[in-house]
Coordinates of C-alpha atoms in Angstrom, one line a residue:
M812 CA 14.1 17.1 -4.5
G813 CA 13.2 13.6 -5.7
Q814 CA 15.7 11.8 -3.4
N815 CA 14.5 13.9 -0.4
R816 CA 10.9 13.0 -1.2
R817 CA 11.9 9.3 -1.4
N818 CA 13.7 9.6 2.0
I819 CA 10.6 11.2 3.6
G820 CA 8.4 8.4 2.0
S821 CA 10.7 5.7 3.5
V822 CA 10.3 7.2 6.9
Y823 CA 6.5 7.2 6.8
E824 CA 6.3 3.8 5.2
K825 CA 8.3 2.5 8.2
T826 CA 5.8 4.3 10.5
A827 CA 3.0 2.7 8.6
R828 CA 4.6 -0.8 8.9
E829 CA 5.0 -0.3 12.6
Y830 CA 1.4 0.8 12.9
L831 CA 0.1 -2.2 10.9
V832 CA 2.1 -4.6 13.1
K833 CA 0.4 -3.1 16.1
Q834 CA -3.0 -3.7 14.3
G835 CA -2.1 -7.4 14.0
Y836 CA -0.8 -7.4 10.4
E837 CA 2.2 -9.6 9.4
I838 CA 4.5 -7.6 7.1
L839 CA 5.7 -9.9 4.3
E840 CA 7.5 -7.4 2.1
Y841 CA 7.8 -3.7 1.4
N842 CA 8.7 -1.6 -1.6
V843 CA 7.8 -4.4 -4.0
Y844 CA 8.7 -3.4 -7.6
S845 CA 7.3 -4.7 -10.8
R846 CA 7.1 -3.4 -14.4
A847 CA 3.8 -1.9 -13.5
G848 CA 5.0 0.1 -10.5
E849 CA 5.5 -0.3 -6.8
I850 CA 3.5 -1.6 -3.9
D851 CA 4.4 0.0 -0.6
I852 CA 3.6 -2.9 1.7
V853 CA 2.5 -6.5 1.2
A854 CA 1.1 -8.0 4.4
R855 CA -1.1 -10.7 5.8
D856 CA -4.2 -9.8 7.9
G857 CA -5.9 -13.0 9.0
A858 CA -6.7 -15.0 5.8
Y859 CA -6.1 -12.0 3.5
L860 CA -3.1 -11.1 1.5
V861 CA -3.1 -7.3 1.7
F862 CA -1.6 -4.8 -0.6
V863 CA -1.1 -1.5 1.3
E864 CA -0.6 1.9 -0.2
V865 CA 0.9 4.6 2.2
K866 CA 0.2 8.3 1.6
Y867 CA 1.7 11.0 3.8
R868 CA 0.9 14.7 4.0
K869 CA 2.6 17.2 6.4
D870 CA -0.6 19.2 6.6
K871 CA -3.8 19.8 4.6
K872 CA -2.3 22.4 2.3
C873 CA -1.9 19.7 -0.4
G874 CA -5.1 18.0 0.5
E875 CA -5.9 14.9 2.5
P876 CA -3.5 12.0 2.0
L877 CA -6.3 9.6 1.1
E878 CA -7.4 11.9 -1.8
A879 CA -4.1 11.0 -3.5
I880 CA -5.3 7.5 -4.3
T881 CA -6.6 8.3 -7.8
Q882 CA -8.2 5.9 -10.2
S883 CA -4.9 5.8 -12.1
K884 CA -3.1 4.9 -8.8
R885 CA -5.6 2.2 -8.1
R886 CA -5.0 0.6 -11.5
T887 CA -1.3 0.7 -11.0
I888 CA -1.5 -0.9 -7.6
S889 CA -3.9 -3.5 -9.0
K890 CA -1.5 -4.4 -11.9
C891 CA 1.4 -4.7 -9.3
A892 CA -0.8 -7.0 -7.2
L893 CA -1.6 -9.2 -10.2
S894 CA 2.1 -9.4 -11.0
Y895 CA 2.8 -10.3 -7.3
L896 CA 0.1 -13.0 -7.3
K897 CA 1.5 -14.5 -10.5
K898 CA 5.1 -14.5 -9.3
H899 CA 4.2 -16.2 -6.0
R900 CA 1.4 -18.4 -7.4
L901 CA -1.0 -17.2 -4.8
W902 CA -4.2 -17.6 -6.8
E903 CA -6.3 -19.1 -4.0
M904 CA -5.5 -16.5 -1.5
P905 CA -8.2 -13.8 -0.8
I906 CA -6.7 -10.3 -1.4
R907 CA -7.5 -6.8 -0.2
F908 CA -6.3 -3.3 -0.9
D909 CA -5.8 -1.2 2.2
V910 CA -4.6 2.4 2.5
V911 CA -2.7 4.0 5.3
G912 CA -3.0 7.8 5.3
I913 CA -0.7 9.8 7.5
L914 CA -1.5 13.5 8.1
G915 CA 1.1 15.1 10.4
E916 CA 1.1 12.7 13.3
E917 CA -2.4 11.2 12.7
I918 CA -2.6 7.8 11.1
T919 CA -5.8 6.5 9.4
L920 CA -6.2 2.9 8.1
I921 CA -8.8 2.1 5.6
K922 CA -9.3 -1.6 5.1
N923 CA -10.6 -2.7 1.7
A924 CA -10.2 0.9 0.5
F925 CA -10.9 -0.1 -3.1
E926 CA -11.6 -3.1 -5.3
Y927 CA -9.2 -4.6 -7.9
C928 CA -9.1 -2.3 -10.9
G929 CA -7.7 -4.1 -14.0
I930 CA -8.0 -6.8 -16.5
G931 CA -8.1 -10.5 -16.0
V932 CA -7.4 -12.3 -12.7

């Protein structure tokens, strides 16, 4: 089950990357791992370094994909982003957290979906 879920996630993360490129984003990295967790996509959108979370749902039975971005998930993504900024020494770059929700075939992009949630910047 876990591997199958991972394979499905990879397919929709690729769909999200393609969508973001069409929206003018430059994809820098994807599936970026740190001790804190994983960031699905790291991209540039104009002057911003953007950390993108991708959520997929086949249908609404399990809720809307964007509802899956809990406070806990926001903290995890924020910690991963901080780790990324430290590793790449990108302190001066403005950052943003975007979410791509995929429900069936419908794609929704929410720019600046949430603020940094964590300690010390």
